[in-house]
PDB file of C-alpha atoms in Angstrom:
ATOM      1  CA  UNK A 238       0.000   0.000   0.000  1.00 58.00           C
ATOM      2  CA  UNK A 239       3.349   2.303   0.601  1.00 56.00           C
ATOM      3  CA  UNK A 240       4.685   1.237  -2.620  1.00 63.00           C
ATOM      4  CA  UNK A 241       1.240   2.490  -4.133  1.00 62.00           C
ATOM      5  CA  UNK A 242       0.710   5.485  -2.924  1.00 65.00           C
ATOM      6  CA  UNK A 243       4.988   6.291  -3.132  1.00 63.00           C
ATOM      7  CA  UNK A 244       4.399   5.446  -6.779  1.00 68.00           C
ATOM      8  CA  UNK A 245       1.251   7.864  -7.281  1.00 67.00           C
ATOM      9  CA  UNK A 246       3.169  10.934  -5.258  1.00 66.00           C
ATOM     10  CA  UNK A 247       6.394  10.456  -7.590  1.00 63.00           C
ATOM     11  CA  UNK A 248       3.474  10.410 -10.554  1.00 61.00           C
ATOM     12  CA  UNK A 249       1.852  13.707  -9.221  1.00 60.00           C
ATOM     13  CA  UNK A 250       5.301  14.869  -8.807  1.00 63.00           C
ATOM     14  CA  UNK A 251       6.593  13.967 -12.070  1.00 64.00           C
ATOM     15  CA  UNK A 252       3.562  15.810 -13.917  1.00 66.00           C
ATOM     16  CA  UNK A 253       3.620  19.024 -11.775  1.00 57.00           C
ATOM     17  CA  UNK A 254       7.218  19.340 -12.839  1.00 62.00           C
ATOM     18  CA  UNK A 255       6.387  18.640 -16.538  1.00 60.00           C
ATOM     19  CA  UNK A 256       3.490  21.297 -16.580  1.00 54.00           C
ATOM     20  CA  UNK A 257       6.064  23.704 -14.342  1.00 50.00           C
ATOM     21  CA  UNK A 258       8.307  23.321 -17.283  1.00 51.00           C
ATOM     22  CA  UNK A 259       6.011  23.728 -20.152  1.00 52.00           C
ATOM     23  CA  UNK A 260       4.706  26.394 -18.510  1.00 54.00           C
ATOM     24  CA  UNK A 261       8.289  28.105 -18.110  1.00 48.00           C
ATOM     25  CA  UNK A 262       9.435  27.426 -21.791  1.00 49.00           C
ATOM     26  CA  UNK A 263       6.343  29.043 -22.899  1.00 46.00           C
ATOM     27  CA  UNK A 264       7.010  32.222 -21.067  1.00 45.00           C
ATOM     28  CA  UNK A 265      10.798  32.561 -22.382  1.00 46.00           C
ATOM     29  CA  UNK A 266       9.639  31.805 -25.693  1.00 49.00           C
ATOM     30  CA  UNK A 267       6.757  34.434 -25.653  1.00 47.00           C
ATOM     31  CA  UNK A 268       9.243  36.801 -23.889  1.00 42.00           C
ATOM     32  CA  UNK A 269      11.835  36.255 -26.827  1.00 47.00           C
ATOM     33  CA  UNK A 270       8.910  36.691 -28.972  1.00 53.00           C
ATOM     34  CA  UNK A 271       8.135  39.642 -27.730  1.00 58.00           C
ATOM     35  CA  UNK A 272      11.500  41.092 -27.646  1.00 61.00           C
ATOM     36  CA  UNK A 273      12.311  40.639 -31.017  1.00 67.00           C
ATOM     37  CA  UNK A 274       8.915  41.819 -31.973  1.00 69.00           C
ATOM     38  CA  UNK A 275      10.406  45.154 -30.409  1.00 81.00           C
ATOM     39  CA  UNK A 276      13.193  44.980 -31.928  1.00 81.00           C
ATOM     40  CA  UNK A 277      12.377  45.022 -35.470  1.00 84.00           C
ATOM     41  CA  UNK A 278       9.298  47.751 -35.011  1.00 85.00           C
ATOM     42  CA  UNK A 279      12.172  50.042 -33.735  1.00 88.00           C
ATOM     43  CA  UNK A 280      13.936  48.900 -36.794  1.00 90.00           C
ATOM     44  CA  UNK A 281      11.195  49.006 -39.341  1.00 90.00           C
ATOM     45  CA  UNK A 282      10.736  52.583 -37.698  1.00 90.00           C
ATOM     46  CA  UNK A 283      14.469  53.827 -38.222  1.00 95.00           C
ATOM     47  CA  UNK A 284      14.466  52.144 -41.608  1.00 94.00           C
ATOM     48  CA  UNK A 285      11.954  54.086 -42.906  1.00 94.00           C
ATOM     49  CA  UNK A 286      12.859  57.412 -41.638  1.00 95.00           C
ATOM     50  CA  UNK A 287      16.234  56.759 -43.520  1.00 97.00           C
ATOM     51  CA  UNK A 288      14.883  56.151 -46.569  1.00 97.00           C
ATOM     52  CA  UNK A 289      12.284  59.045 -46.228  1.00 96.00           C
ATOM     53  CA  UNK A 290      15.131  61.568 -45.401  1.00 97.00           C
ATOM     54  CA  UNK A 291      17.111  60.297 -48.508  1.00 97.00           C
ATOM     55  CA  UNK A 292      14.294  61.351 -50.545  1.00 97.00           C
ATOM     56  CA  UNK A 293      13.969  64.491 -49.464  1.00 97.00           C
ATOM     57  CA  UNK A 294      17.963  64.883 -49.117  1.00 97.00           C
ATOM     58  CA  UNK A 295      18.580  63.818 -52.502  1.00 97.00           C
ATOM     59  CA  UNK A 296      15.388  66.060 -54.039  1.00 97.00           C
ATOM     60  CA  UNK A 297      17.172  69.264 -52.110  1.00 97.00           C
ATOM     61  CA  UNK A 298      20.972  68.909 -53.427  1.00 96.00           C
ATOM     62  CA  UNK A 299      20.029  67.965 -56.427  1.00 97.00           C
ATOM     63  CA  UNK A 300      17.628  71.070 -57.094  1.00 96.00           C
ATOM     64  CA  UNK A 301      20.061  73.328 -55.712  1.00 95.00           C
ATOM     65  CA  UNK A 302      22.765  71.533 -57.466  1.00 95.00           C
ATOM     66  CA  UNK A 303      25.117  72.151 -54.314  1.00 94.00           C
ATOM     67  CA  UNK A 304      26.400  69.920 -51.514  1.00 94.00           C
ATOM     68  CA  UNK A 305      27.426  70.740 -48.227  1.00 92.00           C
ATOM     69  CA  UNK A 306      29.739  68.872 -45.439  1.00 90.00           C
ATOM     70  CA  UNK A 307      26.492  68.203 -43.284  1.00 91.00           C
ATOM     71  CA  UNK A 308      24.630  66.797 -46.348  1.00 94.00           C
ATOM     72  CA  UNK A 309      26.960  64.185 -47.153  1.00 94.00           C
ATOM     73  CA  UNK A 310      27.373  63.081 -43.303  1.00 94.00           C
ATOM     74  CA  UNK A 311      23.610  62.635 -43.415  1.00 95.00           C
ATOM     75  CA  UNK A 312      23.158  60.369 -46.572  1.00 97.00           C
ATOM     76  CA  UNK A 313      26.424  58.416 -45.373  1.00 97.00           C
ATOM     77  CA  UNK A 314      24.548  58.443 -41.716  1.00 97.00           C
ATOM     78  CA  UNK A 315      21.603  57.157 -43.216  1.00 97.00           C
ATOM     79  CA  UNK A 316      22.841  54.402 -45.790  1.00 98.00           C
ATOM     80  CA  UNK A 317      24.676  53.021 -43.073  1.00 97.00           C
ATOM     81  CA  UNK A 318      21.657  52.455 -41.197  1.00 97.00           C
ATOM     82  CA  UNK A 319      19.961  51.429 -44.138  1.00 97.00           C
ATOM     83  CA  UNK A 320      22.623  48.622 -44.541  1.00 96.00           C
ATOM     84  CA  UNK A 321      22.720  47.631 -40.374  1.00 96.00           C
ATOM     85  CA  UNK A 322      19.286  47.078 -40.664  1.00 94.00           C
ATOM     86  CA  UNK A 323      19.279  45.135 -43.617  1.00 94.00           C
ATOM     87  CA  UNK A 324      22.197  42.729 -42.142  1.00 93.00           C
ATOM     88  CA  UNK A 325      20.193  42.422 -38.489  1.00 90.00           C
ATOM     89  CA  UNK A 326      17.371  41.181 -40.579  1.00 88.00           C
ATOM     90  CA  UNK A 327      19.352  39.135 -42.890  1.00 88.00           C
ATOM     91  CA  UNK A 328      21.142  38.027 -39.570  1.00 87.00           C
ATOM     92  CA  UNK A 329      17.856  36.873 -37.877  1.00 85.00           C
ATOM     93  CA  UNK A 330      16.323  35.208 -40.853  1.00 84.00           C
ATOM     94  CA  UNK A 331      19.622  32.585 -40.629  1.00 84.00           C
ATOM     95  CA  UNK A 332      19.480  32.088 -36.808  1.00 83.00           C
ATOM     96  CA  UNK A 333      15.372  31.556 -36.895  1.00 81.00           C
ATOM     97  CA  UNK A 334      15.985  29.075 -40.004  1.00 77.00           C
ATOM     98  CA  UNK A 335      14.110  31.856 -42.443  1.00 76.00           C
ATOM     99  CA  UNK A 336      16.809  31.659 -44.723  1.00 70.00           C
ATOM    100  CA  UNK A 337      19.168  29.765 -45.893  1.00 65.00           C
ATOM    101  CA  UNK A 338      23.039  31.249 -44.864  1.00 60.00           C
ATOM    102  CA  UNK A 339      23.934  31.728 -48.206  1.00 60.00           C
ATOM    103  CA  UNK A 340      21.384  34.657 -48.675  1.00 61.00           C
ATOM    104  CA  UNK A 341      22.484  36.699 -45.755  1.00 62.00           C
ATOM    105  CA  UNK A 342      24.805  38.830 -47.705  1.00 73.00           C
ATOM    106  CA  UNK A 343      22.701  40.847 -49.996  1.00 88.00           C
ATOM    107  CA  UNK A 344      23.209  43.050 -53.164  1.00 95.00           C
ATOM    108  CA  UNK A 345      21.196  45.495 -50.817  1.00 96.00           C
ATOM    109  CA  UNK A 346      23.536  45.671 -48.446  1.00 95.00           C
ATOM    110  CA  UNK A 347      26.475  45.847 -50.706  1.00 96.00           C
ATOM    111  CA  UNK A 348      25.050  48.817 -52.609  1.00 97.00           C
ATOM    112  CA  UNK A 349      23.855  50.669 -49.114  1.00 97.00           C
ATOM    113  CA  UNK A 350      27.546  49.894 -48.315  1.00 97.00           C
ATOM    114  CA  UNK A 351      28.884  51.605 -51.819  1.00 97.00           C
ATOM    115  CA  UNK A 352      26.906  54.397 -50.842  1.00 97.00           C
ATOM    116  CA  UNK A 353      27.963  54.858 -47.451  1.00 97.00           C
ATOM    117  CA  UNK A 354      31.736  55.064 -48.476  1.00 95.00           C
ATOM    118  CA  UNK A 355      30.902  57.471 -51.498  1.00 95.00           C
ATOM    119  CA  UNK A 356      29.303  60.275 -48.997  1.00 94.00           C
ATOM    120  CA  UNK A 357      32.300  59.387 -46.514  1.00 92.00           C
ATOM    121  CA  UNK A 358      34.906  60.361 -49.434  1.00 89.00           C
ATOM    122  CA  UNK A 359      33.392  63.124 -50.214  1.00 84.00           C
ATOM    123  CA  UNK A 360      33.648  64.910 -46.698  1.00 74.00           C
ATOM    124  CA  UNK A 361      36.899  66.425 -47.346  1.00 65.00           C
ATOM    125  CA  UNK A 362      36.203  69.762 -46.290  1.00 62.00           C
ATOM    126  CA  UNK A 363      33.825  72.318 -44.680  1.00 65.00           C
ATOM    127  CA  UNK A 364      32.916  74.088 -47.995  1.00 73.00           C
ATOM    128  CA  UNK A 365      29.716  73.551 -49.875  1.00 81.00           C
ATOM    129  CA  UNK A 366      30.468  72.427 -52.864  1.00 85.00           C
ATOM    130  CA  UNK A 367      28.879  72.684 -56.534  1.00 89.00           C
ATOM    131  CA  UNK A 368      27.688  69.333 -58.340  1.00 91.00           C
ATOM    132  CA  UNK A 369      29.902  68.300 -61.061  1.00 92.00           C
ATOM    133  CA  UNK A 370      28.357  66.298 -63.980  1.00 92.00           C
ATOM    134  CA  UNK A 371      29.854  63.191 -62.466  1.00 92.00           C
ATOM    135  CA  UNK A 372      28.548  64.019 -59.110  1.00 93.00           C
ATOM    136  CA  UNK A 373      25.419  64.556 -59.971  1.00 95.00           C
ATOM    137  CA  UNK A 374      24.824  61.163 -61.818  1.00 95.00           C
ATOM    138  CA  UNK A 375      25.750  59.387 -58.459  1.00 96.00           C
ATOM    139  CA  UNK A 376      22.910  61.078 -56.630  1.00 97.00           C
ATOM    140  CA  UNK A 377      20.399  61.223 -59.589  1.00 97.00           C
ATOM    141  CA  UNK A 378      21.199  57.147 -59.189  1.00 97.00           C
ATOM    142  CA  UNK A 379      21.361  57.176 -55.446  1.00 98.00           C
ATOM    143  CA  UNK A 380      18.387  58.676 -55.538  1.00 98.00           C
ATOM    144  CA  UNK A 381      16.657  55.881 -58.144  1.00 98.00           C
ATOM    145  CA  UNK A 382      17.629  52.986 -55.959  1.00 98.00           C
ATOM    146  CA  UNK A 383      16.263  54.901 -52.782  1.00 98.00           C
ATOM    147  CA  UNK A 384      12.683  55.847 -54.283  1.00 98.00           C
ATOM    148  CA  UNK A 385      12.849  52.001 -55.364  1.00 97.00           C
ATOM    149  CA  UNK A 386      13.508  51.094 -51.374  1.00 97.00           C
ATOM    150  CA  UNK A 387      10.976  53.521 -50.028  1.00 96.00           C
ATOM    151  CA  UNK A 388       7.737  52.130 -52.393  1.00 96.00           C
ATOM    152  CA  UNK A 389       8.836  49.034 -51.239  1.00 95.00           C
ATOM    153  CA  UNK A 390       9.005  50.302 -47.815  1.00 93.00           C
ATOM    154  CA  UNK A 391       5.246  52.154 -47.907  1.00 90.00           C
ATOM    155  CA  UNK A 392       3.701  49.176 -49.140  1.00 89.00           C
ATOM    156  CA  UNK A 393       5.201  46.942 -46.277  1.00 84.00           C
ATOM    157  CA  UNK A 394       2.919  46.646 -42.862  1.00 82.00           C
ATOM    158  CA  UNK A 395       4.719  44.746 -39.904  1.00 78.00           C
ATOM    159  CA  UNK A 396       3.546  43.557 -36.550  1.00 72.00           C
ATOM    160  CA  UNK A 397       5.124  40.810 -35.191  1.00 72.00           C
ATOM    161  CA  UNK A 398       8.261  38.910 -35.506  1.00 72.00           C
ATOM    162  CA  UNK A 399       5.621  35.734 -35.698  1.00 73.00           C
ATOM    163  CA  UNK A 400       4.312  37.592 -39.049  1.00 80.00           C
ATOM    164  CA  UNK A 401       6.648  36.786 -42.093  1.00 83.00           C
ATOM    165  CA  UNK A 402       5.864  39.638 -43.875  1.00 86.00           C
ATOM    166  CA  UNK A 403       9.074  41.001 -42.587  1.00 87.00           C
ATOM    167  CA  UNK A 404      11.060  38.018 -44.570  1.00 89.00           C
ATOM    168  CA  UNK A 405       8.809  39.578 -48.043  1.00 90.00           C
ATOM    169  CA  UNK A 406      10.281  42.991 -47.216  1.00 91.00           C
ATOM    170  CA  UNK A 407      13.452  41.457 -46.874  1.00 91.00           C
ATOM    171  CA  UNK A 408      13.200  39.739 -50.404  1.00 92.00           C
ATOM    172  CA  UNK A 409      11.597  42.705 -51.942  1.00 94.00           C
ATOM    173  CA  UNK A 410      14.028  44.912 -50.959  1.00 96.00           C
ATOM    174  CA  UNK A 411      16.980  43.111 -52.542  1.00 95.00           C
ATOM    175  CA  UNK A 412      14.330  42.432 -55.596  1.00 96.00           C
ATOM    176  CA  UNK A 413      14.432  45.998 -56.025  1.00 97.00           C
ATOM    177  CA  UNK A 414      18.388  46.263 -55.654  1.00 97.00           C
ATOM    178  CA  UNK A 415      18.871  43.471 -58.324  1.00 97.00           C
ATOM    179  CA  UNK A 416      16.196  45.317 -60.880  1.00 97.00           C
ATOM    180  CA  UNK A 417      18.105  48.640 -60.443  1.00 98.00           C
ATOM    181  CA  UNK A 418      21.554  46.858 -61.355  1.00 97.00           C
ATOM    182  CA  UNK A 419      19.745  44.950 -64.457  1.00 97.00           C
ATOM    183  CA  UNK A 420      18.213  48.264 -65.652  1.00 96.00           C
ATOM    184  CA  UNK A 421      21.181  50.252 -65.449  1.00 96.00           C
ATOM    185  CA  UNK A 422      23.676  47.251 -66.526  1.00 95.00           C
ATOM    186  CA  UNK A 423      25.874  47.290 -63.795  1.00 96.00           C
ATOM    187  CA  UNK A 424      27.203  44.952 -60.990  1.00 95.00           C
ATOM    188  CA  UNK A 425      27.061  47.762 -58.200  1.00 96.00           C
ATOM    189  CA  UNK A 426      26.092  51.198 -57.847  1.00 97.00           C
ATOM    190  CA  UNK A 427      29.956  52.174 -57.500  1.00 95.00           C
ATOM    191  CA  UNK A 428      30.724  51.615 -60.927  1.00 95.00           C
ATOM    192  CA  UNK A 429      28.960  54.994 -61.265  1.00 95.00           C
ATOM    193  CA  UNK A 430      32.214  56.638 -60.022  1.00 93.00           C
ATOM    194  CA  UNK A 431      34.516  54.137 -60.161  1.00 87.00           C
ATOM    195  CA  UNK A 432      34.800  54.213 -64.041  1.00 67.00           C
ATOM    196  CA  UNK A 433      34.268  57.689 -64.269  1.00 55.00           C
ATOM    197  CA  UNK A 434      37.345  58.412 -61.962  1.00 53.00           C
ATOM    198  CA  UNK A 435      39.007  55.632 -64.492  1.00 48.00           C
ATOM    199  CA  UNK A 436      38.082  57.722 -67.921  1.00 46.00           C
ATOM    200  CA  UNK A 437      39.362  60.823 -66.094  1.00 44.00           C
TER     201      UNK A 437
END
């Protein structure tokens, strides 16, 4: 009768500890959930005011035909971001088996990259300085690619990590990458003024 009862307590036991667990796991998981889910609306947030304050950076120095110091910090300032966010989402699609690893190094990335180190060169000095012809295709092209980003970006609504629709903004973004190189025949946006410099 010991036995019996010593039996049924180790049972009772057994399952208290198994619904203890269960119950545990589901709170870190929802907790991860919901710190990720935080996460990427802060991203999704920064992302788009980058690309919105390209636009209008790109629309300004290209009607006044000048640029100034300040001006190219902010587009480098804001392609970089454009190309962290990019790689955290590329980064998390690997580690929560989205993707495959082979697809976490995008053209997007490359060309928000290509862009970041073109506004970085050109911060030599403190004077504003007037658009050459060469200069001025970069950010009439810059500016191509980024309207292509931002559509993409307007039509995009995200609410959860759960939700995949962040993956399809991830895969339409570098769509739109890969249909700017086709149209304009180029591997990256810095043959723009890397063969220019060449011709010179």
């Amino acid at each position: 009768m010991l036995r019996k009862n010593y039996i049924r307590i180790l049972f009772a036991l057994l399952i208290v500890i198994l619904v203890v667990t269960n119950i545990s796991q589901y709170k870190t998981k929802e907790l991860y959930k919901s710190t990720l889910t935080n996460q990427l609306n802060t991203d999704i947030t920064e992302l788009r005011s980058a690309l919105s304050s390209n636009d209008l950076a790109y629309e300004e120095i290209l009607q006044s035909q000048t640029m100034s110091k300040d001006q190219s910090n902010y587009l480098m300032g804001n392609n970089d971001e454009i190309r962290k966010i990019v790689d955290s989402f590329s980064t998390m699609a690997v580690q929560l088996d989205k993707e495959s690893e082979k697809s976490q190094y995008t053209e997007t990335q490359q060309n928000a990259l290509k862009l970041t180190e073109y506004f970085k060169d050109l911060q030599s000095d403190n004077k504003e300085q007037i658009l050459d012809s060469n200069t001025k295709i970069v950010l009439e092209k810059a500016q191509q690619l980024n309207k292509k980003w931002s559509t993409t970006m307007t039509r995009t609504q995200i609410t959860s990590i759960a939700n995949d629709s962040w993956i399809e903004l991830l895969m339409n973004l570098e769509k739109d990458t890969r249909t700017f190189l086709t149209e304009n025949k180029i591997k990256s946006i810095e043959e723009f003024w890397l063969e220019r410099r060449e011709i010179q």
